[in-house]
Structure formats: C-alpha cells, structure tokens
Short mmCIF file of C-alpha atoms and ligand atoms in Angstrom, two decimals:
data_model
loop_
_atom_site.label_atom_id
_atom_site.label_comp_id
_atom_site.label_asym_id
_atom_site.label_seq_id
_atom_site.Cartn_x
_atom_site.Cartn_y
_atom_site.Cartn_z
CA MET A 154 -9.83 22.74 1.34
CA ILE A 155 -8.02 20.74 -1.49
CA ASP A 156 -9.28 21.67 -5.03
CA SER A 157 -9.60 18.19 -6.67
CA THR A 158 -9.86 19.85 -9.86
CA ALA A 159 -6.58 21.57 -9.83
CA PRO A 160 -3.92 20.12 -12.27
CA ARG A 161 -1.52 17.77 -10.57
CA PRO A 162 2.02 19.23 -10.24
CA ARG A 163 4.03 17.34 -12.79
CA ALA A 164 7.21 16.05 -11.34
CA LEU A 165 8.84 13.10 -9.89
CA ARG A 166 9.60 14.07 -6.29
CA VAL A 167 11.84 12.38 -3.76
CA ALA A 168 11.31 13.92 -0.19
CA GLY A 169 13.57 13.27 2.63
CA VAL A 170 14.47 9.37 1.91
CA SER A 171 16.42 7.56 4.00
CA ARG A 172 17.50 3.76 3.58
CA ALA A 173 19.87 1.81 5.67
CA PHE A 174 21.06 -1.74 5.23
CA ALA A 175 22.23 -3.73 8.45
CA GLY A 176 23.77 -0.24 9.89
CA VAL A 177 25.18 1.07 6.44
CA LYS A 178 23.46 4.30 5.61
CA ALA A 179 22.88 4.08 1.99
CA LEU A 180 20.75 7.13 1.89
CA THR A 181 20.28 9.89 4.36
CA ASP A 182 17.42 12.41 3.99
CA VAL A 183 17.81 12.91 0.25
CA SER A 184 15.54 15.06 -1.61
CA LEU A 185 15.35 16.02 -5.29
CA GLN A 186 12.82 16.28 -8.12
CA PHE A 187 12.81 16.53 -11.75
CA VAL A 188 10.10 17.32 -14.24
CA PRO A 189 8.93 16.03 -17.78
CA GLY A 190 11.27 17.58 -20.55
CA GLN A 191 14.39 17.47 -18.11
CA VAL A 192 17.45 15.42 -18.03
CA PHE A 193 18.35 15.15 -14.26
CA GLY A 194 21.88 13.95 -13.63
CA LEU A 195 22.80 11.80 -10.32
CA ILE A 196 26.31 11.26 -9.92
CA GLY A 197 28.50 10.22 -6.99
CA PRO A 198 31.32 7.78 -6.30
CA ASN A 199 30.95 4.07 -5.81
CA GLY A 200 28.61 3.21 -3.01
CA ALA A 201 26.98 6.68 -2.82
CA GLY A 202 23.46 5.29 -2.88
CA LYS A 203 22.51 6.07 -6.48
CA SER A 204 20.98 2.54 -7.40
CA THR A 205 19.53 2.31 -4.04
CA LEU A 206 17.53 5.60 -4.70
CA VAL A 207 16.61 4.17 -8.31
CA ASN A 208 15.32 1.05 -6.55
CA ILE A 209 13.21 2.91 -3.96
CA ILE A 210 11.97 5.31 -6.80
CA SER A 211 10.87 2.31 -9.09
CA GLY A 212 9.30 0.57 -6.16
CA TYR A 213 11.84 -2.36 -5.86
CA ASP A 214 12.87 -1.22 -2.45
CA LEU A 215 11.12 0.78 0.15
CA PRO A 216 12.75 3.63 2.22
CA ASP A 217 13.20 3.57 6.09
CA SER A 218 11.72 7.12 5.83
CA GLY A 219 10.61 9.73 3.02
CA THR A 220 8.21 9.51 0.29
CA ILE A 221 8.23 9.15 -3.60
CA GLU A 222 5.73 11.27 -5.49
CA LEU A 223 4.77 11.01 -8.95
CA ASP A 224 2.80 13.81 -10.50
CA GLY A 225 1.24 14.68 -7.09
CA ARG A 226 0.52 11.22 -6.18
CA ASP A 227 2.22 9.30 -3.38
CA ILE A 228 3.66 6.14 -4.76
CA THR A 229 6.11 5.23 -2.10
CA ARG A 230 4.42 1.79 -1.66
CA THR A 231 2.91 1.40 -5.04
CA LYS A 232 4.17 -2.01 -6.58
CA PRO A 233 6.68 -1.64 -9.38
CA TYR A 234 4.48 -3.08 -12.18
CA VAL A 235 1.85 -0.61 -11.30
CA ARG A 236 4.21 2.36 -11.39
CA SER A 237 5.67 1.07 -14.90
CA ARG A 238 1.95 1.11 -16.53
CA GLY A 239 2.77 4.27 -18.78
CA ALA A 240 4.26 6.41 -16.12
CA LEU A 241 7.65 5.08 -15.01
CA ALA A 242 10.39 2.79 -16.15
CA ARG A 243 13.85 2.03 -15.33
CA THR A 244 16.99 0.13 -16.29
CA PHE A 245 19.12 -2.09 -14.35
CA GLN A 246 22.87 -1.58 -13.67
CA HIS A 247 23.39 -4.96 -14.09
CA GLY A 248 21.70 -7.65 -16.45
CA HIS A 249 18.00 -8.07 -16.09
CA LEU A 250 17.36 -8.78 -19.73
CA PHE A 251 15.49 -11.99 -20.54
CA ASN A 252 18.62 -13.72 -21.84
CA GLY A 253 16.82 -16.68 -23.67
CA LEU A 254 15.06 -14.12 -25.77
CA THR A 255 16.48 -11.91 -28.76
CA VAL A 256 16.69 -8.43 -28.72
CA ARG A 257 13.46 -7.72 -30.51
CA GLU A 258 11.62 -10.36 -28.49
CA ASN A 259 12.78 -8.58 -25.00
CA ILE A 260 11.43 -5.34 -26.37
CA VAL A 261 8.19 -6.89 -27.78
CA VAL A 262 7.37 -8.87 -24.67
CA THR A 263 7.84 -5.82 -22.34
CA ALA A 264 5.66 -3.78 -24.67
CA MET A 265 2.87 -6.40 -24.74
CA GLY A 266 3.42 -6.61 -20.81
CA VAL A 267 1.74 -2.95 -20.45
CA GLY A 268 -1.10 -4.00 -22.74
CA LYS A 269 0.15 -3.36 -26.25
CA SER A 270 -1.22 -5.54 -28.88
CA ARG A 271 1.31 -7.85 -30.63
CA LYS A 272 1.12 -5.73 -33.75
CA LEU A 273 1.74 -2.48 -32.08
CA ALA A 274 4.53 -4.07 -29.96
CA LEU A 275 6.48 -5.11 -33.08
CA ALA A 276 5.84 -1.62 -34.55
CA ARG A 277 7.26 -0.09 -31.39
CA ALA A 278 10.20 -2.54 -31.22
CA ASP A 279 11.08 -1.85 -34.89
CA GLU A 280 11.29 1.88 -33.92
CA LEU A 281 13.42 1.42 -31.09
CA ILE A 282 15.86 -0.91 -32.69
CA ALA A 283 16.32 1.79 -35.25
CA ASP A 284 16.77 4.69 -32.74
CA PHE A 285 19.32 2.58 -30.68
CA GLY A 286 21.29 1.19 -33.72
CA LEU A 287 20.42 -2.49 -32.54
CA GLU A 288 19.63 -3.66 -36.09
CA SER A 289 22.57 -5.76 -36.49
CA ARG A 290 21.74 -7.77 -33.28
CA ALA A 291 18.03 -7.65 -33.15
CA ASP A 292 17.41 -11.04 -34.08
CA GLN A 293 20.27 -12.55 -31.45
CA PRO A 294 19.80 -13.71 -28.03
CA CYS A 295 20.57 -11.22 -25.45
CA SER A 296 22.89 -13.79 -23.80
CA ALA A 297 25.48 -13.17 -26.61
CA LEU A 298 25.31 -9.44 -26.54
CA PRO A 299 28.51 -7.42 -26.09
CA HIS A 300 28.30 -5.08 -23.00
CA GLY A 301 27.54 -1.80 -24.93
CA PHE A 302 24.51 -3.42 -26.78
CA GLU A 303 23.27 -4.93 -23.63
CA ARG A 304 22.94 -1.59 -22.11
CA ARG A 305 21.28 0.10 -24.85
CA VAL A 306 18.84 -2.98 -25.07
CA GLY A 307 17.98 -1.97 -21.51
CA VAL A 308 17.11 1.59 -22.42
CA ALA A 309 15.07 0.40 -25.60
CA ARG A 310 13.20 -2.07 -23.68
CA ALA A 311 12.53 0.35 -20.88
CA LEU A 312 11.11 2.79 -23.42
CA ALA A 313 8.81 0.09 -24.86
CA THR A 314 6.33 0.73 -21.95
CA ASP A 315 6.21 4.48 -23.30
CA PRO A 316 6.96 5.98 -19.71
CA ALA A 317 6.54 9.52 -18.66
CA TYR A 318 9.71 9.26 -16.70
CA ILE A 319 12.72 7.00 -17.12
CA LEU A 320 15.44 5.97 -14.63
CA LEU A 321 18.74 5.06 -16.36
CA ASP A 322 21.07 3.30 -14.14
CA GLU A 323 24.61 3.51 -15.94
CA PRO A 324 23.28 3.04 -19.21
CA ALA A 325 26.47 4.33 -21.12
CA ALA A 326 28.84 2.18 -19.23
CA GLY A 327 30.88 0.10 -21.78
CA LEU A 328 29.92 2.12 -24.69
CA ASN A 329 32.92 3.44 -26.63
CA GLU A 330 33.44 7.14 -27.51
CA GLY A 331 31.48 6.94 -30.76
CA GLU A 332 28.68 5.13 -29.01
CA ILE A 333 28.60 7.73 -26.28
CA GLY A 334 28.09 10.42 -28.92
CA GLU A 335 25.18 8.64 -30.35
CA PHE A 336 23.74 7.64 -26.99
CA ALA A 337 23.86 11.50 -25.70
CA ALA A 338 21.77 12.11 -28.90
CA ASN A 339 19.27 9.66 -27.91
CA ILE A 340 19.04 11.00 -24.45
CA ARG A 341 18.49 14.50 -25.80
CA SER A 342 15.80 13.46 -28.27
CA LEU A 343 14.04 11.63 -25.26
CA ARG A 344 13.94 15.11 -23.37
CA ASP A 345 12.87 16.76 -26.39
CA ARG A 346 9.86 14.32 -26.66
CA GLY A 347 8.86 15.48 -23.25
CA LEU A 348 10.10 12.59 -20.91
CA GLY A 349 11.75 13.14 -17.69
CA VAL A 350 15.10 11.26 -17.54
CA LEU A 351 17.01 10.47 -14.54
CA LEU A 352 20.73 9.78 -15.73
CA ILE A 353 23.34 8.00 -13.56
CA ASP A 354 26.72 7.79 -14.99
CA HIS A 355 30.27 7.73 -13.93
CA ASN A 356 31.33 9.50 -17.24
CA VAL A 357 31.08 13.31 -15.80
CA LYS A 358 31.71 14.63 -19.32
CA LEU A 359 28.67 12.96 -20.71
CA ILE A 360 26.57 14.08 -17.49
CA LEU A 361 27.88 17.69 -18.15
CA GLU A 362 26.78 17.49 -21.61
CA VAL A 363 23.28 16.33 -21.72
CA CYS A 364 21.88 17.11 -18.22
CA ASP A 365 19.96 20.14 -17.29
CA ARG A 366 20.50 19.84 -13.64
CA ILE A 367 22.75 17.45 -11.73
CA HIS A 368 22.67 16.27 -8.07
CA VAL A 369 25.76 14.99 -6.60
CA LEU A 370 25.52 12.20 -3.72
CA VAL A 371 28.35 11.31 -1.56
CA GLU A 372 28.07 8.63 1.08
CA GLY A 373 24.27 8.69 0.77
CA LYS A 374 23.92 12.31 1.42
CA THR A 375 23.43 15.31 -1.02
CA LEU A 376 26.74 17.27 -1.47
CA LEU A 377 25.30 19.62 -3.96
CA GLU A 378 22.75 20.20 -6.81
CA GLY A 379 22.97 22.77 -9.52
CA THR A 380 23.21 23.26 -13.40
CA PRO A 381 26.30 21.81 -15.12
CA ALA A 382 28.03 25.19 -14.96
CA GLU A 383 27.48 25.39 -11.40
CA VAL A 384 28.42 21.74 -10.81
CA ARG A 385 31.69 21.94 -13.00
CA GLY A 386 32.59 25.12 -10.93
CA SER A 387 32.33 23.18 -7.71
CA GLU A 388 35.46 22.87 -5.48
CA ALA A 389 33.55 20.76 -3.06
CA LEU A 390 32.81 18.44 -6.05
CA VAL A 391 36.34 17.91 -7.06
CA GLU A 392 37.35 17.42 -3.37
CA ALA A 393 34.60 15.17 -2.22
CA TYR A 394 33.91 13.12 -5.22
CA LEU A 395 37.27 12.86 -7.10
CA GLY A 396 39.94 13.71 -4.44
CA ARG A 397 42.02 16.86 -4.27
CA SER A 398 44.31 16.26 -7.33
CA GLY A 399 41.13 15.05 -9.48
CA SER A 400 39.54 16.67 -12.44
CA VAL A 401 35.91 16.44 -13.47
CA HIS A 402 37.03 16.16 -17.00
CA ARG A 403 38.21 12.43 -16.70
N1 ATP B 780 20.54 -4.87 -0.68
C1 ATP B 780 21.74 -4.29 -0.04
N2 ATP B 780 22.04 -4.90 1.34
C2 ATP B 780 23.08 -4.54 1.87
N3 ATP B 780 23.65 -3.38 1.43
C3 ATP B 780 23.29 -2.68 0.21
C4 ATP B 780 22.38 -3.32 -0.34
N4 ATP B 780 22.28 -2.43 -1.29
C5 ATP B 780 23.09 -1.46 -1.27
N5 ATP B 780 23.85 -1.64 -0.27
C6 ATP B 780 24.95 -0.69 0.27
O1 ATP B 780 24.49 0.58 0.17
C7 ATP B 780 25.39 1.42 -0.25
C8 ATP B 780 25.01 2.28 -1.48
O2 ATP B 780 24.83 1.33 -2.53
P1 ATP B 780 24.63 1.54 -4.24
O3 ATP B 780 24.47 0.42 -4.99
O4 ATP B 780 23.21 2.32 -3.88
O5 ATP B 780 25.67 2.82 -4.62
P2 ATP B 780 25.81 3.32 -5.97
O6 ATP B 780 26.02 4.81 -5.94
O7 ATP B 780 24.71 2.81 -6.96
O8 ATP B 780 27.36 2.73 -6.37
P3 ATP B 780 28.05 2.27 -7.90
O9 ATP B 780 28.32 3.72 -8.36
O10 ATP B 780 28.96 1.40 -7.55
O11 ATP B 780 26.89 1.54 -8.60
C9 ATP B 780 26.73 0.63 -0.42
O12 ATP B 780 27.39 0.86 0.89
C10 ATP B 780 26.01 -0.69 -0.64
O13 ATP B 780 27.17 -1.62 -0.25
MG1 MG B 781 24.90 1.83 -8.63
#
C-alpha cells in the first residue's frame, strides 16, 4: 500500500524519454535525475537533443514515450504555466524575452505572472538586477540588448518565479571570460540556496567547474554520466564528443 503521508522524493526525474521528429530520433530512452542543491550539467554536440529534453521537461513538448516526475509527481502532461508556478522555470536558447519591454519590466511582469504583487515583483526585480549585474541596462528595452545581457536577463527572469528547479539552455553563450566568471558565481549561489539547476553549455571548462554531475548526450542517446572528474577522464567523451584529436579544455 502507498503511504500518502510519506515525504515525496525530492528530485526532477526523466525516465526513459524518447522523442522523434519525422523520423529523426532526437532522444532515445534518456533517463536522468537531479535534486535540489545540485548543478547538473547536460552536454553534447549540436543536435544531441539537449534543447528537446528541456522542452519536454518544461512542458513545451511531449515525449513519444517516457515520463517526467517532479518531486514524485508525474508532470509529463502538465501545462508549462502550471509547472512554472513556484516549481520549475526555464530559459530559452534563442530569444523569448518581451522585446518591447525593458529589462526591469520583463522581470516584473514574469514575477506578477506567478501571483506576486506589483510591490513584491518590483523588489524581486531589483534584487535580480543587482545579482546579475544588469543595473546599467535595467531601463532599456530588451530589443536593444547585447547578446550577453540578453542571456542574463533570461536567467534573471526565470528566477523571478522563485522556482525550485531551473533549466538553463546555454545561458552563458556570448558572455566574455570575465562575465563567465561572474556567471559561474551566480550558478553556485543558486545551488547554495537549494535550487536544482540543469545547465546546458558548450563551454566544457565552465561545465566542469560548476557542475556536481554531468550527463553527456550524443545523437539523442546517453553516452555517459558522472562527476566532473569522471567525465574529464573519459576517453569516450573525447572521442565521441570532440573527435579523436579534441580536448575537453577548449
Ligand atoms: N521541432 C522540431 N522539428 C524537427 N526536428 C527537430 C525539432 N526540434 C529538434 N529537432 C531535431 O532534433 C535533433 C535534436 O535537436 P536539439 O535542438 O534538441 O539539439 P541540441 O542538443 O539542443 O543542439 P544545439 O547544441 O545545437 O542547441 C536535431 O536533429 C534537430 O534538428
Ligand atoms: Mg539546443
């Protein structure tokens, strides 16, 4: 018998997920899980299926088979806006900011969208603007933002919903070396505050530095999963992901 008083296992679980697009197998039987207070890296070459998996976890797409569980609840078919209510937030690899609104307005509107009062939303926006170094651009429209700022606004906006889990699809693309250092500190502080973070990036150095575990996808299939030390030492990773002459420290 199921004990309904037992605490739910706290984790975001992907179990046996497959997805094909007109014959292209974007994901084949992928399983992984990450927990609050953990940074979970998801890496793989272009077209490996990373964004497809984020779309499925966040409810923007449905798997052909397999399930998504959030803290023990099956959310495979739950609408994205329901998942985002305090539980799950994501960023997008491309765009998706409200371009006609300023940076501050983007964050405020998103916070109000999950039920915060205008006053609380403004206060949360000020915090996030400071956390992500967005002060100089706070009152500019998002349409005019340099790429690196756009990505950081995407992360700040996702955090405005106060999620327990956040899915970051290449949030550091376009950041310069200095900005990447600050961004890595932001990610660590999310973990320290107890968020479960899924981080996708092609910058393997950043991934090895900030992740607790790393999952490697190649052509929609799991190649390996392990700690940064295990992944760094993996010949399979170097061969399959970067080519025989490649180095993971690019
Ligand atoms: N809506 C779609 N319709 C058709 N094919 C799609 C669709 N979305 C993804 N694909 C295909 O699925 C595969 C996985 O794509 P996906 O965008 O998930 O890869 P990715 O790992 O995020 O790549 P990148 O590193 O370039 O962002 C690719 O072959 C892609 O062309
Ligand atoms: Mg992608």
